[in-house]
mmCIF file of C-alpha atoms in Angstrom:
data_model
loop_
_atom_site.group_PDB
_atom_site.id
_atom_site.type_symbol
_atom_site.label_atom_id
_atom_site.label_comp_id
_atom_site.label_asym_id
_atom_site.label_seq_id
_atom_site.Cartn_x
_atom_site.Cartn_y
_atom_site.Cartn_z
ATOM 1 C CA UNK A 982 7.125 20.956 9.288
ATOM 2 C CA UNK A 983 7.833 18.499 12.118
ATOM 3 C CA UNK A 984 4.557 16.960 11.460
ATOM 4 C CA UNK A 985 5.675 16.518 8.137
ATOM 5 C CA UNK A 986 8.762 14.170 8.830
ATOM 6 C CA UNK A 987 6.881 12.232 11.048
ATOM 7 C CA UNK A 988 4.375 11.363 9.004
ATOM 8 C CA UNK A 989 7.034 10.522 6.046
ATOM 9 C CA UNK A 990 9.102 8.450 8.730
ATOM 10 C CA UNK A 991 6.086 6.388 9.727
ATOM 11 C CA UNK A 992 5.706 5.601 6.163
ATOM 12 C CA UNK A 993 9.183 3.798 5.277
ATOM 13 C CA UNK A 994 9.284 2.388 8.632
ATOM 14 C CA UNK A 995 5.790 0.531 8.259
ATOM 15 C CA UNK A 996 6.535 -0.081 4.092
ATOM 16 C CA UNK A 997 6.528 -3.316 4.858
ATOM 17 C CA UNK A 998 3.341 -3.384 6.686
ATOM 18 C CA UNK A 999 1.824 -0.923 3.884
ATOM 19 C CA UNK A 1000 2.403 -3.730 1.106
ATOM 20 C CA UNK A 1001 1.380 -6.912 2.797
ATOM 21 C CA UNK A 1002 -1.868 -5.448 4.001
ATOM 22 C CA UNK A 1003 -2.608 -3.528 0.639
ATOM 23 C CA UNK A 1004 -1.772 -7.545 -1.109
ATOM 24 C CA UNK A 1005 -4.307 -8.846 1.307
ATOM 25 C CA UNK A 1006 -6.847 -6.370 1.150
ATOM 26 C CA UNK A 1007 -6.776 -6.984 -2.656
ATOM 27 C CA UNK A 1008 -7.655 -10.091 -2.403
ATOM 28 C CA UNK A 1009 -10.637 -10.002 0.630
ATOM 29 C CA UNK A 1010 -12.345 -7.323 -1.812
ATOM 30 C CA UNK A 1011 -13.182 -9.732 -4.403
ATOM 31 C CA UNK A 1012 -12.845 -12.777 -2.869
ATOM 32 C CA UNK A 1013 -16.566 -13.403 -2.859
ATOM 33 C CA UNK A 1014 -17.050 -12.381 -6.648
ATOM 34 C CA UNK A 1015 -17.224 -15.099 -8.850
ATOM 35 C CA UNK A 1016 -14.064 -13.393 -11.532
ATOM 36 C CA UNK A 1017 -12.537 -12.191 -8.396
ATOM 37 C CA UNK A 1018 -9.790 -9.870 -9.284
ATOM 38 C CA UNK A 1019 -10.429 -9.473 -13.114
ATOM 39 C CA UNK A 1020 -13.473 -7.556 -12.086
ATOM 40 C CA UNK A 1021 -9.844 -4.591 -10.599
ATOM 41 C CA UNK A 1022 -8.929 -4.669 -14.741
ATOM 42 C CA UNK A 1023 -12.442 -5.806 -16.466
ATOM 43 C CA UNK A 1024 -13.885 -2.995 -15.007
ATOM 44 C CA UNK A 1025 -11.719 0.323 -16.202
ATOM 45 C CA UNK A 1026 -11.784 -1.691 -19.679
ATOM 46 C CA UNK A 1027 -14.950 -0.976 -20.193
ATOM 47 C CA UNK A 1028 -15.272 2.334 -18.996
ATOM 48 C CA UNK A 1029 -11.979 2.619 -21.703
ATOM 49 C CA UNK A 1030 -14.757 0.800 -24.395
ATOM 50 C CA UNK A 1031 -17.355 3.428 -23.727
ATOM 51 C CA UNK A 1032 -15.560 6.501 -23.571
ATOM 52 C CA UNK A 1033 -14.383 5.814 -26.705
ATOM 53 C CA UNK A 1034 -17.330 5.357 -28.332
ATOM 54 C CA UNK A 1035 -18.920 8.144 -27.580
ATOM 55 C CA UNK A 1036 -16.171 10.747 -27.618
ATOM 56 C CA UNK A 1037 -13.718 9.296 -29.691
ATOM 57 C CA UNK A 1038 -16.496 7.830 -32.807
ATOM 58 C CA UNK A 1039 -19.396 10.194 -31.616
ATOM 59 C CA UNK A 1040 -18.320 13.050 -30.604
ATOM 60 C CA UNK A 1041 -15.011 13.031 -32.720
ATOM 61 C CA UNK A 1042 -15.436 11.180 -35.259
ATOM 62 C CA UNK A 1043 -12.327 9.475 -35.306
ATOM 63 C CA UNK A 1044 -10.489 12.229 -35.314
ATOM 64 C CA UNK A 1045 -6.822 13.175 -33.530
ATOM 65 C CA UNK A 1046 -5.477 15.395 -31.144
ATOM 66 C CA UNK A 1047 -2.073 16.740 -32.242
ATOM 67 C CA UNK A 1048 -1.472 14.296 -34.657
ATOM 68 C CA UNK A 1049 -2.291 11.705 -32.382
ATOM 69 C CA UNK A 1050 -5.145 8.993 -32.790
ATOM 70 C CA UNK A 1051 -7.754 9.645 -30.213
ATOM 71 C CA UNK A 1052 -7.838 5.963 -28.776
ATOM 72 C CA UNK A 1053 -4.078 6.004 -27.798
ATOM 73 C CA UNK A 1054 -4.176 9.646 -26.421
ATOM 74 C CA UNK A 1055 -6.838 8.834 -24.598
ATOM 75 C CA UNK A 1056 -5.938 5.312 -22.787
ATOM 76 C CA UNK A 1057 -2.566 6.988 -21.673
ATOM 77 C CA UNK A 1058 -4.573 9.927 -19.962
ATOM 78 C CA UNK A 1059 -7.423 8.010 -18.572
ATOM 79 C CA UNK A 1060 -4.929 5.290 -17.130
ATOM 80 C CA UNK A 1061 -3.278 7.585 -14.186
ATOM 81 C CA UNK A 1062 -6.743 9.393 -13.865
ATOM 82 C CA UNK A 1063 -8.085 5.942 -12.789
ATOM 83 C CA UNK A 1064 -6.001 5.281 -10.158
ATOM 84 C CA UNK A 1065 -5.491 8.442 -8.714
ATOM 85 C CA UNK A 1066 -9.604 8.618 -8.299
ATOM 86 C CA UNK A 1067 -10.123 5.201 -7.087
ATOM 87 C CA UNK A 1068 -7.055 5.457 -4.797
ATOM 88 C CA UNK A 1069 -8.216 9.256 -3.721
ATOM 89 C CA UNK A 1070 -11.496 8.178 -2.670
ATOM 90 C CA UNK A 1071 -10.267 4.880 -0.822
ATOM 91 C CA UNK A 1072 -8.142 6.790 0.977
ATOM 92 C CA UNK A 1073 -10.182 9.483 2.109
ATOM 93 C CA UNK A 1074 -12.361 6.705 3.861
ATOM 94 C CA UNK A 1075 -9.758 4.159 4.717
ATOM 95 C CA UNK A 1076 -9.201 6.344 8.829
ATOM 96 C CA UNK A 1077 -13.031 6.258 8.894
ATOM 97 C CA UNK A 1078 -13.280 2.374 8.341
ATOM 98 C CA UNK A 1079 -10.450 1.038 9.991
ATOM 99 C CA UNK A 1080 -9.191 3.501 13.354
ATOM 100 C CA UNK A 1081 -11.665 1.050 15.316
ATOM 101 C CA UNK A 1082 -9.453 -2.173 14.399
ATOM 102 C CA UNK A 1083 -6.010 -0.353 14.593
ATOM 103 C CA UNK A 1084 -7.155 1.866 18.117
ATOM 104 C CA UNK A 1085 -6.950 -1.588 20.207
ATOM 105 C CA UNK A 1086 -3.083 -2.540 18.548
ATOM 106 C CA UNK A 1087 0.051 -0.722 17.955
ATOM 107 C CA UNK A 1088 0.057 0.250 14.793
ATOM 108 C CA UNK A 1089 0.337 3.985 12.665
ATOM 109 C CA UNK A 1090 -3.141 5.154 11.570
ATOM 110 C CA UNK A 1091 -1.470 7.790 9.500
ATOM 111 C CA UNK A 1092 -0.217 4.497 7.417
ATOM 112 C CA UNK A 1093 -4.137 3.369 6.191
ATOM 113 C CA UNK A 1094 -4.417 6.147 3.328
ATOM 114 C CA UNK A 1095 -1.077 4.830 2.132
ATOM 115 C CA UNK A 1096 -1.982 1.287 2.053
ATOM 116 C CA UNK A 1097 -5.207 2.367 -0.137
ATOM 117 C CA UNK A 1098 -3.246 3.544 -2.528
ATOM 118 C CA UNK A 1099 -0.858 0.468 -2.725
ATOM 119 C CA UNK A 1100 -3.466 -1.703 -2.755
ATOM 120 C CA UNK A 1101 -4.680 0.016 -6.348
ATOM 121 C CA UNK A 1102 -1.340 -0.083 -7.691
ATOM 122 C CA UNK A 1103 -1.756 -3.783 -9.461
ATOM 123 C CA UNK A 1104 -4.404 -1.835 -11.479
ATOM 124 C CA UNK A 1105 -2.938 0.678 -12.177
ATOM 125 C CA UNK A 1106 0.489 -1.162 -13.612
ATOM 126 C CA UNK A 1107 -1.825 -2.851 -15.664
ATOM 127 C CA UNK A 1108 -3.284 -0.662 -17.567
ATOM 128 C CA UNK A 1109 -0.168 1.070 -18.086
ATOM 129 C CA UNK A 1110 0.644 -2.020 -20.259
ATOM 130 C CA UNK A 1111 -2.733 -2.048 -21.847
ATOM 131 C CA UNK A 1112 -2.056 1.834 -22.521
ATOM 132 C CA UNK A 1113 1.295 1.170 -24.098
ATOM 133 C CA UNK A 1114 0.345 -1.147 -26.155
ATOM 134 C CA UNK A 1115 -2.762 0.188 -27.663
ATOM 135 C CA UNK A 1116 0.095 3.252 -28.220
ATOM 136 C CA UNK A 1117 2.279 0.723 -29.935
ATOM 137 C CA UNK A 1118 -1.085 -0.558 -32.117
ATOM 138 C CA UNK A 1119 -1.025 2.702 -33.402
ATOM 139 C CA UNK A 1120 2.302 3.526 -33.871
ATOM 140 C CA UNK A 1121 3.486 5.226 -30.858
ATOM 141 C CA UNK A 1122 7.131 4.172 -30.494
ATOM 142 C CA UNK A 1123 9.328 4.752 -27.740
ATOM 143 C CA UNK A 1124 11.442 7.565 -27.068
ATOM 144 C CA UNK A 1125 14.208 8.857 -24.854
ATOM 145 C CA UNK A 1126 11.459 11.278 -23.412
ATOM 146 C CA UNK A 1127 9.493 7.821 -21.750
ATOM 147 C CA UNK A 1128 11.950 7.679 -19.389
ATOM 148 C CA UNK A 1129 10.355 10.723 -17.527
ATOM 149 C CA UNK A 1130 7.221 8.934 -16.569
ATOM 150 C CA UNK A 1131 9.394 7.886 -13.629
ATOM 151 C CA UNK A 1132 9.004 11.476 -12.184
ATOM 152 C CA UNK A 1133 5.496 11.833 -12.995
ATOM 153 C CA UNK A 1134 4.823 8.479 -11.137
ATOM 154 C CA UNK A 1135 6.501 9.862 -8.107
ATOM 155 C CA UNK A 1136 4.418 13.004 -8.228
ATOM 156 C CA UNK A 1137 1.786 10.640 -8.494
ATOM 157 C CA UNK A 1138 2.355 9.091 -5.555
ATOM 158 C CA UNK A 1139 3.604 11.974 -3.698
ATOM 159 C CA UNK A 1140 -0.016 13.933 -4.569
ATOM 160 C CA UNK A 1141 -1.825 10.629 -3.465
ATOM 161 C CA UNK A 1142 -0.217 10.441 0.100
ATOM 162 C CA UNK A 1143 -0.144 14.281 0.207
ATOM 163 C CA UNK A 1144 -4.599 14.407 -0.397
ATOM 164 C CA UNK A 1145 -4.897 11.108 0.941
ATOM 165 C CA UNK A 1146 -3.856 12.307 4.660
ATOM 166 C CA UNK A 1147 -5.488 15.557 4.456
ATOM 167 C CA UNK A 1148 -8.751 13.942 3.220
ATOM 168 C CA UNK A 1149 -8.972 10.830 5.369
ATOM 169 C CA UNK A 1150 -8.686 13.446 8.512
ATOM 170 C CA UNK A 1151 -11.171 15.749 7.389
ATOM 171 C CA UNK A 1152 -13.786 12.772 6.618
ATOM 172 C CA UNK A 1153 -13.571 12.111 10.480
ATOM 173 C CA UNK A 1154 -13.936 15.271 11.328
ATOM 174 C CA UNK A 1155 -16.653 15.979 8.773
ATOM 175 C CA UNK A 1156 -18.750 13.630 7.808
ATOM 176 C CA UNK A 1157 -20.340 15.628 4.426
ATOM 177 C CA UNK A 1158 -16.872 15.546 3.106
ATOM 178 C CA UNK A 1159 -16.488 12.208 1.612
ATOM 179 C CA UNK A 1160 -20.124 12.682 -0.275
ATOM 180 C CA UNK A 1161 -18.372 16.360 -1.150
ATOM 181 C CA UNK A 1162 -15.057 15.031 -2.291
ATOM 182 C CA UNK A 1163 -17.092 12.239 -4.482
ATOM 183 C CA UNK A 1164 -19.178 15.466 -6.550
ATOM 184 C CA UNK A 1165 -15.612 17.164 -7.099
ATOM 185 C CA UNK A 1166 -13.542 14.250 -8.154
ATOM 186 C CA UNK A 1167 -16.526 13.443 -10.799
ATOM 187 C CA UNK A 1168 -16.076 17.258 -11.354
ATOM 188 C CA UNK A 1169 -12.105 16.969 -12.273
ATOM 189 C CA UNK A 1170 -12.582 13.798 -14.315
ATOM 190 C CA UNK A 1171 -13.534 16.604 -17.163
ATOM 191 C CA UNK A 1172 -11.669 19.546 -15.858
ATOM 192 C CA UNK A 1173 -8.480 17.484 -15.963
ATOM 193 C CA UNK A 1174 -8.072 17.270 -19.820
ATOM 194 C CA UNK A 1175 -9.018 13.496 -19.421
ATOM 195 C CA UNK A 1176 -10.925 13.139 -22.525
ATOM 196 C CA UNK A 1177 -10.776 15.909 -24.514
ATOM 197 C CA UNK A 1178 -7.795 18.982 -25.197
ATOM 198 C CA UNK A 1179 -8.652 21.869 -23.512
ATOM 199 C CA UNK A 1180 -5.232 23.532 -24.198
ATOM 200 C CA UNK A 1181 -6.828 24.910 -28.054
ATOM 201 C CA UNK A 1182 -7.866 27.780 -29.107
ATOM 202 C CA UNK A 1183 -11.728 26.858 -28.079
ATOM 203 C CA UNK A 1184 -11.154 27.847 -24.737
ATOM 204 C CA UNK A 1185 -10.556 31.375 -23.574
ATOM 205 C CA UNK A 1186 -6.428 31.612 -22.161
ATOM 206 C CA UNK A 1187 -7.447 32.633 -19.139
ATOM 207 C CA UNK A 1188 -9.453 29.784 -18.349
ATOM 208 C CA UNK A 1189 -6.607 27.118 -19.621
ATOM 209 C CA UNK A 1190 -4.226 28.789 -17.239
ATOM 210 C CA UNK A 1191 -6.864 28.039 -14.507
ATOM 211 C CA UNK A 1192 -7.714 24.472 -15.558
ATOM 212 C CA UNK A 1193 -3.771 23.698 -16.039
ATOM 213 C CA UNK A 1194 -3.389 24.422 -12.005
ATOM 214 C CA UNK A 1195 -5.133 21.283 -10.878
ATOM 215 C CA UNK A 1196 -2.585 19.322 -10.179
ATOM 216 C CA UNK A 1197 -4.455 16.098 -11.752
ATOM 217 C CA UNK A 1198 -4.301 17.624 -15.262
ATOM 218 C CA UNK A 1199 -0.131 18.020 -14.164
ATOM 219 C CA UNK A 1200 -0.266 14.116 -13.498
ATOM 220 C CA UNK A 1201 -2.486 13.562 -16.865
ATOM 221 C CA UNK A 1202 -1.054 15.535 -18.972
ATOM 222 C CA UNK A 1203 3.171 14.364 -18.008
ATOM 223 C CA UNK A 1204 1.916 11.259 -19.050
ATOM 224 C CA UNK A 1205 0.790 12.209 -22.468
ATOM 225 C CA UNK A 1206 4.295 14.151 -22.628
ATOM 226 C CA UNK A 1207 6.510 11.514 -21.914
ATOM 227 C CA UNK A 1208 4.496 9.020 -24.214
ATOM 228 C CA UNK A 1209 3.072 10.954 -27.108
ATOM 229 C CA UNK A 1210 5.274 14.315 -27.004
ATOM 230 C CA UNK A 1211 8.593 15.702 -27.185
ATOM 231 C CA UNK A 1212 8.146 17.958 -23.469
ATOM 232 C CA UNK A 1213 10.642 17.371 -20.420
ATOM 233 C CA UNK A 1214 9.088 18.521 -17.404
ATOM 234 C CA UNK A 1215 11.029 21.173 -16.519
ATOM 235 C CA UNK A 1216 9.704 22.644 -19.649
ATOM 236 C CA UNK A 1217 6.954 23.951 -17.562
ATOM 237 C CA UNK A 1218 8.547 25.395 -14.420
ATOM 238 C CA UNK A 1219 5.582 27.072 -13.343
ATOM 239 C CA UNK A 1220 3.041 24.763 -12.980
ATOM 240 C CA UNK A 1221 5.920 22.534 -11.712
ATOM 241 C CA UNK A 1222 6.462 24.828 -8.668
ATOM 242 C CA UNK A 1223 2.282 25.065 -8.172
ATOM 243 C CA UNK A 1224 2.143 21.537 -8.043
ATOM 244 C CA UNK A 1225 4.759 20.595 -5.463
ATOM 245 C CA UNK A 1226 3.653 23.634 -3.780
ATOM 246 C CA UNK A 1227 0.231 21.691 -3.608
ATOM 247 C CA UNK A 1228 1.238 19.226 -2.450
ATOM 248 C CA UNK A 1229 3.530 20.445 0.314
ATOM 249 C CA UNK A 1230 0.507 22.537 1.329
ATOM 250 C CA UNK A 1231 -1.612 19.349 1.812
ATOM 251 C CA UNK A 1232 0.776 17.672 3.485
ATOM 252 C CA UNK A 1233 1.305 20.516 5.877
ATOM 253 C CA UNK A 1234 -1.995 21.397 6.586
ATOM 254 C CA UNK A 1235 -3.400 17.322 6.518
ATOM 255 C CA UNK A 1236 -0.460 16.444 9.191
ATOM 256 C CA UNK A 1237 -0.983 18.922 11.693
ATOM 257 C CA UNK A 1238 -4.765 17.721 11.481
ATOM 258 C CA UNK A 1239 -3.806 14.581 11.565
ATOM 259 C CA UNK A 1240 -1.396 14.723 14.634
ATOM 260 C CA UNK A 1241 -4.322 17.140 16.266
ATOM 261 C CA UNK A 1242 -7.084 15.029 16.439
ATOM 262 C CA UNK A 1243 -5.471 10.995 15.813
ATOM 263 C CA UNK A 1244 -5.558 10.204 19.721
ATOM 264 C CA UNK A 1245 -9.659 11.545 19.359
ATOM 265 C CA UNK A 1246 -10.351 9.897 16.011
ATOM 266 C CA UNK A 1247 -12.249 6.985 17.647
ATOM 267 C CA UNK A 1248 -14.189 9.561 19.907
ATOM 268 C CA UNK A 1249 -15.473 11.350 16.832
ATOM 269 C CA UNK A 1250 -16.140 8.352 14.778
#
């Protein structure tokens, strides 16, 4: 649990360091693209453009899921999905492509995963307005129960750092696992209720109670209840308990790896 605090304390002591580094990084990745950064919001766009078409129209028909248009209940779900992905997978490698650079100064390796996910946070806050408003399009009005996405965007954020630190150490100390961890996030993008309701009577109970574990379908799926429904969190205590129970289990397990092996990470890389 030591290992734990330490790695939280070297975050907030280097936030300033995360966010100026995540701002600059954002703007070296595209710099040599001729639309720059609109290529960070053109892109999900039109993934958003032909999801719809061929679930929402093809698949669907047009139809809704609880009473809800499929566009709008879709865009809210897909948004957090997007960044938790992108910002999953840049962390995962961010050790592996920068413990050469930060070896030779002093400076917090445990601090790169973090600034990965900064760094995707401009996206993400976009298409959170995008999302909103396509919601408002439709007629998705606000309600007292919005105010609860602030919770689900800390366990957000808390699962990102928690994964991130666990899987940047492990793709030093395995190289496989970033090609492994890219099959099973494409895996979750449709086992974490992303584009269709598995929660129906389609799917046998026993599997729903499996699927409703991952603790990206708990991210997912508080957004949808905060903008579409009428659910408070601690509606669901159980899977509320298995997902901060994830999460402190990947922060225990991805410190003490962490802490093991940082001083050797160059040596293995």
């Amino acid at each position: 649990m030591k290992e734990v605090f330490t790695l939280l304390k070297e975050q907030f002591e280097n936030i300033g360091i995360i966010f100026r580094i995540s701002k600059y990084e954002d703007k070296a990745e595209y710099q040599s693209h001729y639309l720059g950064l609109v290529w960070e919001y053109l892109y999900p766009l039109i993934q958003i453009a032909i999801y719809w078409l061929v679930f929402g129209i093809g698949l669907k028909h047009g139809s809704t899921t609880h009473g809800i248009d499929y566009l709008p209940w879709m865009v809210i779900g897909i948004t957090p999905w997007f960044f938790m992905n992108r910002a999953s997978l840049d962390a995962s490698k961010s050790i592996y492509q920068r413990v050469g650079m930060v070896s030779k100064m002093k400076f917090p390796v445990s601090v790169l995963p973090t600034i990965k996910i900064v760094s995707n946070l401009s996206a993400f806050w976009t298409m959170l307005v995008f999302s909103i408003v396509v919601g408002f399009l439709y007629g998705v009005m606000p309600s007292i129960y919005w105010i609860q996405w602030l919770y689900y965007f800390i366990c957000m954020i808390a699962w990102l750092i928690a994964f991130g630190i666990f899987n940047s150490t492990i793709s030093v100390l395995v190289r496989d696992y970033r090609i492994l961890l890219q099959s099973v996030m494409r895996m979750l993008f449709y086992m974490s209720g992303v584009l269709f309701n598995f929660e129906t009577n389609s799917f046998p109970a026993p599997f729903v109670h499996i699927l409703q574990l991952n603790p990206f379908f708990y991210v997912v799926s508080g957004f949808r209840d905060s903008m579409l429904s009428t659910n408070w969190f601690w509606q669901k205590p159980t899977l509320t308990i298995v997902f901060w129970g994830m999460i402190l289990f990947f922060l225990l397990v991805g410190s003490h790896l962490h802490y093991k092996f940082r001083s050797r990470f160059v040596d293995l890389i």
